[in-house]
Amino acid sequence: MSNKLNHSMSLATPDAQDISTKQKIALAIGLIGLFILVLALFNVNFPNKGLFLTLSLGLITIGTVVYSRDAYLTKVKGIKNDGVWFKSISSRGAWGWAVGVILTIFYIVLYFYPQYLGLGKNGEANTGLISLFDPLSNLLSGRSASQWFVYGTLYTVAIFAFGYKFILKYRHNRYEQIRTISVMFFQLAFAFLIPEFMYRMNSNLPYYDLKSVWPLNYYIFDEWSVKGFLSNGNIGLALIIFGILSVFVITPILTYKFGKRWYCSWVCGCGGLAETAGDSFRQLSSKKMSAWKLERWLIHVVLVFSIVMTVGMVYTYLDNDGTKYWLTKGVFISIVIGFLTLVFAAVLYFKGKELGKDAKYGAIGFFVIVGLLLVMHFTGTTDEIFFIKGRKLRSAYGLYIGSIFSGVIGTGFYPILGSRSWCRFGCPMAAILGFQQRLFSKFRITTNGGQCISCGNCSNSCEMGIDVRAYAQKGENIVRSSCVGCGVCSAVCPRGVLKLENDSLEGRINPTEILLGNDVDLMNLVNKK
Amino acid sequence: MEHIVIIGNGISGISLARHVRKNSDKKITVISAETDYFFSRTALMYVYMGHMKFEHTQPYENWFWKKNRIDLLKGFVTKVDHENKTLLLNNSKSFSYDKLVIATGSKPNKFGWPGQDLKGVQGLYSKQDLDDLEANAPNNKVCKRAVIVGGGLIGIEMAEMLRSRNIPVTFLVREDSFWNGVLPSGESKMINEHILEHHIDLRLSTNLDKILADENGKARAVVIKETGEEIACDVVGLTAGVSPNIDFLKDSGIELSRGVKVNRFLETNIKDIYAIGDCAEQHEAIGSRRPIEAVWYTGRMMGETLAQTICGNPTEYKPGHWFNSAKFLDIEYQTYGWVFAGGPARKEYEEHFHWRHPKEKICVTIAFNKDTKEFLGINTFGIRMRHEVFDRWLTEKQDVDYVINNLEKANFDPEFYKHFEKDILSAYKNNLQTA
């Protein structure tokens, strides 16, 4: 049997891998901070909310910082994965399931029952947990907190506290450190502070996290959002143009140069949380071939859904009459189909051979989308598409994809499915970036000749479930649409086999059968076949 | 259909099976007594340390074998009868083959130390050894101290494993500095320092005299030869190298020395019987390589090569330029070409340039021919190098100046890492002026 699989079921001492006294104290400090939040949740009315909020978030942060310093700074720098598969919390033990259940409940309440968090209905004052965050919200944007503000604050605190932990864990690795500082910055500035300040400057502008690109922020082209932007003059117009440029210009260029990692593990908030708070769970992602197959179907189905849904939403608020505004329903559908056809034809022309069987699946996806759009155009009315209310389609997407998939499963199931199940199976943005990365990017993970010993540390630590070893042991570079470029496979490799790099497109994909180091004639013979 | 039988499901046997399948439709059977499925031996340490579970050390999913029609058979081959082309399995069952490949790997060396077979005394090679260690040293309450005998790659890995569970470790090294039969002195010294940094009780120039038993026949202490000192311990790790695991072939008629004797086609003296991997011994060493190479990648290469021969394309085993890598606790080590520490292998023309970082545990040793300036090889610690670049430079017989001036082209460290090529170059220039 595999070693140490019989986890202790005791919650008090989950494992013999004891933590130090200092770490216990740190844990206690952090738990006191959490406990304040729990008290607030159960409507304990704190006298000075600002003070207690500071105290709570401060204690959580201090606890994590002290714990991390004791865990990593007391040891020689290097890879720190000892006992990861023994600890109950990081190996789907009792603690792992407990945390998973708590997180899942939190997300369900957050998305569907915010009143239990204390959200004031119909303009009433907040109570409970949300009211604890009122002082901070007032300070930043001059309005009371919402459940999203609470969530955003906790999210940012988590990325900072665990980001600090991650930086210490990888203090020998500058790629990991700089990348982590980057996600901390983008979370704090772009996702948390700037939207609040924007509200302060102009309270009519819709919430806009500038780094969140369609289709990740699937609501940006909704009627209320577009109208919100357009009714705010130049700044609003600039923002919506920026939104369109992000998708069609900025994103492809950056992905071409750096791979999708520029976004997924350097900028994105979902990625940021996965890389910091989720780091302890990265090894839980499934590396099975069957999981990969599921991934490819699921993520592309979500992509198709999000494209059709967005086009449908825009479609419903456009006019049929070209005299009022040039962009009519017909023109819009033609542009969309024309663009998709252009992309599809270009890919087939340039990369059809390389894609082989996958081209067939791509074609199916393309014709499904075009077919759906045509059906929509010829059956749709001003508010109905596919014979149902456009709003309903939109809210179904928001519910199943935006809330349940990305939040409840994506984060709530961290301790069960690993830290990136949303990014891997669901995120339509990751699908688009992955498509670009696979086909037109300078990025790859280079395999170092014949040095691989098939140990499996790389695959084990891949949060996206890529079987990195399967490539490395064949001497083949890793070019996978799902790779977010976190760099941990390269870090944990004991033989220096893997390197993330941007280089020329030529020789980027290098299928080999005989690795470097064996007789040259044999290599030629077998590889040329 | 020709039946290829492979004894041993390690990297060489499995590489062979995979490549035979790629190139033919032959029936393939792989026999192993160790595990049901192929796993990466080098990764066993990570299972004990909790970085991975055992199933993660298996590079292929379990369905792979059936899909590729590679039959796996669990059993121990006790006898080979080449006249009837049959094997005896577990002393009972007879099993026939058309071509037989011996890929049985190694076993830990034991040098006749008194007490070497006691309970709690073990090597670290097989899955069974890992299970034993889990039983003998689950934590620092059951195992209050472990003594490791033998200062090589497995010894330091075993020390790292035990330290991951906070078990005190005494590390007995026969040489006066860690692995200095292979590593030049500057590097060897740096590793000594690093071992101490990990709170391992390193004893250099120290030999094991004997292992003492308690009343239950379990190891309770070791005695040091030089001083007679007795060190109480619960586990003794024997890591003084490995040798071919070929006892079952003793009276088979197959020519044996330390290993199974093979020619460059990996054929033994008996037709249709081959040997590959750790257990194969070349009649004559290839280049500066040893006749027996117990290295992961050579096992793989022999498997790849023999598959060609078996599938009708007779191919000599021709390993290219020497390379290897390892990790000493937190320090990664890579080598390309030959850098000899000393001894008969180091020719009088081999000169070394050594650079070490003033603070970090990073160093480089470059070997070159002092007469012709030809670059011979490089050892790096804490800097990753590109295999492909050094392989090319060695083929091109570049001179040492070229290599040092172009070192950056070979760097394989992750992005944003500090580079030291300039420091190395200036140290090299200074060195030339003072020399």
Tab-separated table of C-alpha atoms in Angstrom, chain B residues 45 48 108-109 113 120-124 133 137 143-164 167-175 178 195 198-211 219 221-224 231-241 329:
chain	number	residue	atom	x	y	z
B	45	MET	CA	12.324	9.380	-1.631
B	48	TYR	CA	8.543	8.968	2.188
B	108	PRO	CA	22.444	-2.447	-2.415
B	109	ASN	CA	26.025	-3.397	-1.595
B	113	TRP	CA	29.749	-5.961	8.165
B	120	GLY	CA	16.309	-2.197	11.124
B	121	VAL	CA	19.279	-2.456	8.775
B	122	GLN	CA	18.378	-1.714	5.190
B	123	GLY	CA	19.339	-0.240	1.869
B	124	LEU	CA	17.273	2.140	-0.205
B	133	LEU	CA	11.792	2.418	5.977
B	137	ALA	CA	11.350	4.962	10.773
B	143	CYS	CA	13.346	5.957	15.272
B	144	LYS	CA	15.308	8.157	17.647
B	145	ARG	CA	18.376	8.181	15.434
B	146	ALA	CA	19.389	6.722	12.117
B	147	VAL	CA	22.935	6.022	10.986
B	148	ILE	CA	23.688	6.071	7.280
B	149	VAL	CA	26.741	4.255	6.012
B	150	GLY	CA	28.140	5.367	2.677
B	151	GLY	CA	28.593	8.866	1.319
B	152	GLY	CA	27.125	8.796	-2.139
B	153	LEU	CA	23.963	9.841	-3.883
B	154	ILE	CA	21.638	7.397	-2.153
B	155	GLY	CA	23.181	8.123	1.241
B	156	ILE	CA	22.493	11.833	1.056
B	157	GLU	CA	18.985	11.194	-0.269
B	158	MET	CA	18.254	8.899	2.627
B	159	ALA	CA	19.560	11.530	5.044
B	160	GLU	CA	17.260	14.100	3.457
B	161	MET	CA	14.304	11.736	3.741
B	162	LEU	CA	14.856	11.026	7.418
B	163	ARG	CA	15.421	14.696	8.207
B	164	SER	CA	12.067	15.515	6.629
B	167	ILE	CA	14.778	12.121	12.708
B	168	PRO	CA	18.357	12.781	13.866
B	169	VAL	CA	20.817	11.393	11.331
B	170	THR	CA	24.471	10.417	11.663
B	171	PHE	CA	26.108	10.133	8.284
B	172	LEU	CA	29.246	7.968	8.073
B	173	VAL	CA	31.418	8.788	5.081
B	174	ARG	CA	34.534	6.762	4.368
B	175	GLU	CA	36.224	9.545	2.384
B	178	PHE	CA	31.593	13.975	0.717
B	195	ILE	CA	24.952	18.788	4.911
B	198	HIS	CA	20.688	20.609	7.468
B	199	HIS	CA	21.664	19.468	10.949
B	200	ILE	CA	22.999	16.152	9.775
B	201	ASP	CA	25.785	14.726	11.950
B	202	LEU	CA	28.353	14.270	9.195
B	203	ARG	CA	31.321	12.051	10.106
B	204	LEU	CA	34.052	12.167	7.484
B	205	SER	CA	36.866	9.590	7.236
B	206	THR	CA	34.717	7.301	9.298
B	207	ASN	CA	34.077	3.607	8.692
B	208	LEU	CA	31.539	1.244	10.094
B	209	ASP	CA	32.974	-1.554	12.218
B	210	LYS	CA	29.864	-3.453	13.171
B	211	ILE	CA	26.187	-3.170	13.980
B	219	ALA	CA	19.826	-3.019	15.385
B	221	ALA	CA	23.769	0.785	17.750
B	222	VAL	CA	26.712	0.971	15.393
B	223	VAL	CA	30.386	0.888	16.330
B	224	ILE	CA	32.841	3.154	14.551
B	231	ILE	CA	26.286	5.330	18.391
B	232	ALA	CA	22.828	4.293	19.517
B	233	CYS	CA	20.316	4.140	16.683
B	234	ASP	CA	17.156	2.408	15.522
B	235	VAL	CA	17.803	2.332	11.809
B	236	VAL	CA	20.997	1.719	9.861
B	237	GLY	CA	20.939	2.711	6.199
B	238	LEU	CA	23.446	0.874	4.026
B	239	THR	CA	24.090	3.111	1.046
B	240	ALA	CA	27.566	2.137	-0.071
B	241	GLY	CA	26.689	1.786	-3.718
B	329	LEU	CA	19.390	18.345	-0.325
